[in-house]
Tab-separated table of C-alpha atoms in Angstrom:
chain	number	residue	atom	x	y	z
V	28	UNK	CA	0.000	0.000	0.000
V	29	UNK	CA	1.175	3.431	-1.121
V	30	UNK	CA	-0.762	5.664	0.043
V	31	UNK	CA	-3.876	5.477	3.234
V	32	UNK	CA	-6.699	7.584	3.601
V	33	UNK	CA	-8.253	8.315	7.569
V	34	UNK	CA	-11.954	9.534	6.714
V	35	UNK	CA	-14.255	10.702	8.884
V	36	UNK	CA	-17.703	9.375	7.804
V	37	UNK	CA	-19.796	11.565	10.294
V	38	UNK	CA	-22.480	9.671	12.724
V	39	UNK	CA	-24.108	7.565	10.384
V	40	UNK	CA	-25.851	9.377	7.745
V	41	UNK	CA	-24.792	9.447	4.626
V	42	UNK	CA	-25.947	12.877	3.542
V	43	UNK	CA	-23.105	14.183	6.504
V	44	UNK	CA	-20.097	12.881	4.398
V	45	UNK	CA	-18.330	15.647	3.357
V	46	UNK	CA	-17.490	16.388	-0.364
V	47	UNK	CA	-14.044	16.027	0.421
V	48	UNK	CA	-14.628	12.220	1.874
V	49	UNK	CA	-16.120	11.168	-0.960
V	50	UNK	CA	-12.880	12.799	-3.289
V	51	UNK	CA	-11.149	10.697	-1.283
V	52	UNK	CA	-13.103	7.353	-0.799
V	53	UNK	CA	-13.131	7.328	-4.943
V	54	UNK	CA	-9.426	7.458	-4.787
V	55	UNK	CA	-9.336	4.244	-2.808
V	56	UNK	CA	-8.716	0.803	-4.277
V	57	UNK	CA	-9.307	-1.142	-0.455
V	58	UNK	CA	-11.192	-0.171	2.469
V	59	UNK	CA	-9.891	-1.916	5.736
V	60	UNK	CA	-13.396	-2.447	8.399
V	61	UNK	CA	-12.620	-3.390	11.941
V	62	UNK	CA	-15.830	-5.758	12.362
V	63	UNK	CA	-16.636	-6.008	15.858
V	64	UNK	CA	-18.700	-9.710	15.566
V	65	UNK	CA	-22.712	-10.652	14.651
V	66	UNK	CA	-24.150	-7.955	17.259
V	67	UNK	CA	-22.537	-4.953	15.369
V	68	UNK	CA	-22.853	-5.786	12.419
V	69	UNK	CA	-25.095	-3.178	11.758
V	70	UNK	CA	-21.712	-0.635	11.767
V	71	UNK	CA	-20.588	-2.391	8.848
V	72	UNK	CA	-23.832	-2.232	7.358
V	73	UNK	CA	-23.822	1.673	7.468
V	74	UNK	CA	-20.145	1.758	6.371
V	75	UNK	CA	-21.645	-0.524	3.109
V	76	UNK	CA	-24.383	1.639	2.392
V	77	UNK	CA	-22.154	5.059	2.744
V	78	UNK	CA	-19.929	2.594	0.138
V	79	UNK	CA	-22.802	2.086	-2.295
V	80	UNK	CA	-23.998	5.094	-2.308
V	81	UNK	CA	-20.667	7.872	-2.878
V	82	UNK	CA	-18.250	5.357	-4.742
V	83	UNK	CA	-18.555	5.087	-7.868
V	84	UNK	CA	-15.384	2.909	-8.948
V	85	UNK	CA	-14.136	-0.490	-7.909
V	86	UNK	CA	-12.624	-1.179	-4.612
V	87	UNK	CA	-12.341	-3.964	-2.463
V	88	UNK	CA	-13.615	-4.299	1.520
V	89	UNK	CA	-11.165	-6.009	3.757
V	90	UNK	CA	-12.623	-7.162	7.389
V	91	UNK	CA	-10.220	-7.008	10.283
V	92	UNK	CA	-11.699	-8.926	12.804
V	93	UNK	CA	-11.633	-6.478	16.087
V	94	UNK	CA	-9.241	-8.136	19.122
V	95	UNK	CA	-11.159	-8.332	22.229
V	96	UNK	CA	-10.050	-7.044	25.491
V	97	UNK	CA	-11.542	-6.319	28.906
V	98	UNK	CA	-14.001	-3.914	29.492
V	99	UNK	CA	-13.866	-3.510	33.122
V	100	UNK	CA	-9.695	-3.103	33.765
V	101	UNK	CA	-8.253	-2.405	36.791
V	102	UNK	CA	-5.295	-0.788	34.516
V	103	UNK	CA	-7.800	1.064	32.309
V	104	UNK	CA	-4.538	2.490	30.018
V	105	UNK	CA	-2.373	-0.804	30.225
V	106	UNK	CA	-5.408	-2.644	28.323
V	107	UNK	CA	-6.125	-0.111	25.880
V	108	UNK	CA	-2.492	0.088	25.096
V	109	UNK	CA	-2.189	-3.482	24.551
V	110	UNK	CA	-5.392	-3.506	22.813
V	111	UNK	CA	-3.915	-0.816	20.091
V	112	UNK	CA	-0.782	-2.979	19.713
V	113	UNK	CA	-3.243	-6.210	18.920
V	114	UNK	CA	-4.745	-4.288	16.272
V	115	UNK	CA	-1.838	-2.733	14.827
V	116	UNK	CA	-0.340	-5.824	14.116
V	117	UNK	CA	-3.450	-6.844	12.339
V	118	UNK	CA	-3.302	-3.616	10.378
V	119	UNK	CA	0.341	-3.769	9.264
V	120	UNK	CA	-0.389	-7.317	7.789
V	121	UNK	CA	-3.160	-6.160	5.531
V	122	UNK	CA	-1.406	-2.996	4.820
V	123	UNK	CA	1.455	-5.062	3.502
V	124	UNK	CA	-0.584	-7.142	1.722
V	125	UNK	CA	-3.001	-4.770	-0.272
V	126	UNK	CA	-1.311	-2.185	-3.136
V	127	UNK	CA	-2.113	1.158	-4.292
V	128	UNK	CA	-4.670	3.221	-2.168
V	129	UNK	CA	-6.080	2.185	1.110
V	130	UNK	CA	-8.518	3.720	3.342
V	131	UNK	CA	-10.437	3.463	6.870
V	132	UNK	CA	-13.914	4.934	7.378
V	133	UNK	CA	-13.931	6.711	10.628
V	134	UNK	CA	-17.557	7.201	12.836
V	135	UNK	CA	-17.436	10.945	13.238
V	136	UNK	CA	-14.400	12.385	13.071
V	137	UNK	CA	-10.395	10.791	13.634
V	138	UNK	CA	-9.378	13.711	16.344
V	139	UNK	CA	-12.652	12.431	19.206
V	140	UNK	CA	-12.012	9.611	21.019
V	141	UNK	CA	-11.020	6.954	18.316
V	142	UNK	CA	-7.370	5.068	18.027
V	143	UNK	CA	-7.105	5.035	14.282
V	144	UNK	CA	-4.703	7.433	13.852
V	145	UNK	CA	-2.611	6.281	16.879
V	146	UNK	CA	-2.836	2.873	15.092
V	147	UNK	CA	-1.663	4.246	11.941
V	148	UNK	CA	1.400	5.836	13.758
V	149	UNK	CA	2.252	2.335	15.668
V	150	UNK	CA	2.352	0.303	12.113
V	151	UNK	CA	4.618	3.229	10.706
V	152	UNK	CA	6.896	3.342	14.080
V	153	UNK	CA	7.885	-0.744	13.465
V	154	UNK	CA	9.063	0.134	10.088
V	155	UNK	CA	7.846	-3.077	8.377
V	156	UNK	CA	5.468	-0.847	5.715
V	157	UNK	CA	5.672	2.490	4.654
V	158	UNK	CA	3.192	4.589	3.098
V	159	UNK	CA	1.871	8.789	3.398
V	160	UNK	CA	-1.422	9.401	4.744
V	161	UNK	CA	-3.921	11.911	4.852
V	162	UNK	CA	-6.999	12.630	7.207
V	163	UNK	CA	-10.519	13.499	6.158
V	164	UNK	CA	-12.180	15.469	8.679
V	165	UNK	CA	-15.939	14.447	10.052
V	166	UNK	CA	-19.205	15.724	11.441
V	167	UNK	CA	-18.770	14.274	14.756
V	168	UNK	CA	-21.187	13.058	17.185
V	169	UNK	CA	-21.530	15.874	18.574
V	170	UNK	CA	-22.284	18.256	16.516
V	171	UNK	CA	-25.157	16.072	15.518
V	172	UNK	CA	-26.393	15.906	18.868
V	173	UNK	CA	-26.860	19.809	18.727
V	174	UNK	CA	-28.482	19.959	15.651
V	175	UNK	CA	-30.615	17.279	16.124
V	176	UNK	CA	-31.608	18.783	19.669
V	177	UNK	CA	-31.447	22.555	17.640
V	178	UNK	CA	-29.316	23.821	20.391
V	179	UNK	CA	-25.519	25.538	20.559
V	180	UNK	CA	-23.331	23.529	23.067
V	181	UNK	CA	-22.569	26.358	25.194
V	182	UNK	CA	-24.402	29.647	26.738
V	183	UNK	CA	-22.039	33.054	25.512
V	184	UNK	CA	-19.035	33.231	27.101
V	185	UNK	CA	-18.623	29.657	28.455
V	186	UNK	CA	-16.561	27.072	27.659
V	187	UNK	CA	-17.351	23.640	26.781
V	188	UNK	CA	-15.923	21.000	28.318
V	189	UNK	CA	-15.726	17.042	26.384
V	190	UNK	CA	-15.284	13.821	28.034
V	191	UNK	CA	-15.883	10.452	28.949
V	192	UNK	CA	-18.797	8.841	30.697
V	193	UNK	CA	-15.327	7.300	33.209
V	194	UNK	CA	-14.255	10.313	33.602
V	195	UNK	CA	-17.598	11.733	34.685
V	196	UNK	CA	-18.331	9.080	37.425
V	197	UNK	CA	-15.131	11.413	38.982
V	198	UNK	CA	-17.184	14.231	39.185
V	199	UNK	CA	-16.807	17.827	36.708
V	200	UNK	CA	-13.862	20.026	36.827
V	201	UNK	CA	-15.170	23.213	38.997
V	202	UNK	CA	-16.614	26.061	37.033
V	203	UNK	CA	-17.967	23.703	34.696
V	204	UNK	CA	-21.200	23.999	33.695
V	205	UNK	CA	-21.791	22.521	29.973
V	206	UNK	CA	-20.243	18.732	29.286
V	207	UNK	CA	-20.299	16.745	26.776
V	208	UNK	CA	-20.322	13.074	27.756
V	209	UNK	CA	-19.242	9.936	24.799
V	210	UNK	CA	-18.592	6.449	25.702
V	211	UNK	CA	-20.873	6.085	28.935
V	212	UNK	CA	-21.660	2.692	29.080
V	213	UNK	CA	-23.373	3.252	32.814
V	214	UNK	CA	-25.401	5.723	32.183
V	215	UNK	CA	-23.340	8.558	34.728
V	216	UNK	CA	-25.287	11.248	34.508
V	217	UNK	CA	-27.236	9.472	37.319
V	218	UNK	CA	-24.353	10.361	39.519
V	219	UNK	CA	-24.119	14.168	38.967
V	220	UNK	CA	-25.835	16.157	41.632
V	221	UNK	CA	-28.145	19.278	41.515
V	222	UNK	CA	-31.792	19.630	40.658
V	223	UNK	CA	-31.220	22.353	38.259
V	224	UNK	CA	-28.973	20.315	35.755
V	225	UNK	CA	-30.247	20.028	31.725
V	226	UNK	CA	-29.996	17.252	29.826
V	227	UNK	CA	-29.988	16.817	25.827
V	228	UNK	CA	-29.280	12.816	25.528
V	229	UNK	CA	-29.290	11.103	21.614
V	230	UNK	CA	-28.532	7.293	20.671
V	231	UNK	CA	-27.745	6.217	17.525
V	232	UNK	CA	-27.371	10.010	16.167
V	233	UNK	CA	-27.763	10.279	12.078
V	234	UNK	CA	-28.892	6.598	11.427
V	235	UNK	CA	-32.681	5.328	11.042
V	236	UNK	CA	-33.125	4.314	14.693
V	237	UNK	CA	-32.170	8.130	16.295
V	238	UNK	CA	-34.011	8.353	19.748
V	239	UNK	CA	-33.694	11.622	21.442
V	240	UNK	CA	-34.612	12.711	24.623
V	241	UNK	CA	-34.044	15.733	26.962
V	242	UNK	CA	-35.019	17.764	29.929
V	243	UNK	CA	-34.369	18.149	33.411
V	244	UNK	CA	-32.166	15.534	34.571
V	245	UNK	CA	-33.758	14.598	37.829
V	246	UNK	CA	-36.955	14.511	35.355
V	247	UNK	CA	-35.680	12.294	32.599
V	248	UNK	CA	-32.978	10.357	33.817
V	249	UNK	CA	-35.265	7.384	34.538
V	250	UNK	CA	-36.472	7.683	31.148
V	251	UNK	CA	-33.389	7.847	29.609
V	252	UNK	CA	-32.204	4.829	31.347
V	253	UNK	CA	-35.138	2.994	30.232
V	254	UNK	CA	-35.162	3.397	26.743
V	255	UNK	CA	-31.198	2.359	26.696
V	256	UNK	CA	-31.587	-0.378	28.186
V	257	UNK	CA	-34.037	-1.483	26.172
V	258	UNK	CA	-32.406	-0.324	22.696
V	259	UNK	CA	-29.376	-2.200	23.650
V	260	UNK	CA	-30.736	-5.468	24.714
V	261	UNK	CA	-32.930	-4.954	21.116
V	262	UNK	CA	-29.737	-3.893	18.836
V	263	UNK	CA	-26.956	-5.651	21.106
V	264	UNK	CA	-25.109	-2.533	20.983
V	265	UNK	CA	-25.774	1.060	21.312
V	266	UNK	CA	-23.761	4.507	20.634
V	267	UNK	CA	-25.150	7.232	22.745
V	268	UNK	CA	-23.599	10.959	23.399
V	269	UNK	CA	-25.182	13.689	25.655
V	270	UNK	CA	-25.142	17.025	26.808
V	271	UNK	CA	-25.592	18.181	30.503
V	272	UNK	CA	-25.911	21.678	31.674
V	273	UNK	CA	-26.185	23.111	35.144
């Protein structure tokens, strides 16, 4: 492989992809999909229909079958780093094995919360391949979440702070008051205190089965807990983001 494209494919939607990932994704020959077994297979799905419908030459789909690891660590970083090094050494195999023009479709954008990029610097590091890459930006999460909810992320003046639903159960930085939360997969927002906190909650943000909900937290957070539980045992899987506001 010469040359590897990292594209941002947005949440799901395949009217998000930007004009510039879809130069790109007809410049590819291979696209390399981390499938992550029979309950997600619905990711790949999406990733095949954004295929069908903005390529418009021949390429090839390579599955990379996604290492497992624990999700409950007592070394949270020590896993994740050894998870990274599992799948880099499943990337540089296909890498070496694939010519001309590769590329990896991205949910959202490369720069929030994925290891794609820090993937494609470990293969380069070991100095088995070589090849120059490029990275398509994305409509992230996010951004959906606010446009879907038709609301700006932060009140004038403030700053917005991003994180992680592990980081939350640790309670928010002082003088925080808007957070956006990705990756909660225990529903934290139980855990932050006040009665006069706002919540703007979305699952599966730019595909068919979006479910919003928002309000008061003390209000909703029941709810919200309901319905995810629910669309996950349905699905098998679920990708949710929020925003929380005192």
């Amino acid at each position: 492989m010469r040359e590897l494209f990292v594209i941002g494919i947005g949440a799901g939607d395949p009217d998000q992809v930007t004009v510039q990932a879809i130069k790109a994704m007809n410049k590819a020959d291979v696209f390399f999909v981390l499938g992550k077994g029979r309950e997600k297979q619905d990711l790949v799905d999406l990733r095949a229909r954004i295929l069908a419908e903005h390529v418009t030459r021949p390429y090839r789909v390579v599955t990379i079958t996604d290492p497992p690891r624990d999700r409950a660590p007592s070394d949270y970083e020590a896993v994740v780093d050894d998870w990274h090094e599992r799948r880099a050494t499943l990337f540089e195999a296909e890498f070496a094995a694939e010519p001309g023009v590769g590329a990896i479709l991205v949910w959202g954008d490369p720069s929030l919360y994925d290891s794609t990029l820090r993937i494609v610097d470990q293969v380069l590091a070991r100095g088995k391949v070589s090849f120059e890459y490029s990275v398509i930006p994305g409509v992230t999460s996010v951004q959906s979440l606010a446009a879907q909810h038709r609301i700006v992320l932060n009140r004038i003046g403030e700053p917005i702070h991003v994180t992680t639903g592990r980081r939350l159960a640790e309670g928010l930085p002082d003088g925080v008051d808007n957070a956006v939360v990705m990756l909660d997969a225990h529903c934290t927002f139980t855990q932050v205190p006040g009665d006069d906190v706002q919540i703007w909650w979305g699952a599966y943000l730019g595909t068919p089965d979006e479910v919003l909900v928002s309000g008061n937290l003390r209000e909703v957070e029941g709810e919200i807990q309901r319905i995810r539980a629910e669309l996950r045992e349905r699905k098998g899987w679920i990708m949710d983001t929020y925003l929380i506001r005192r």
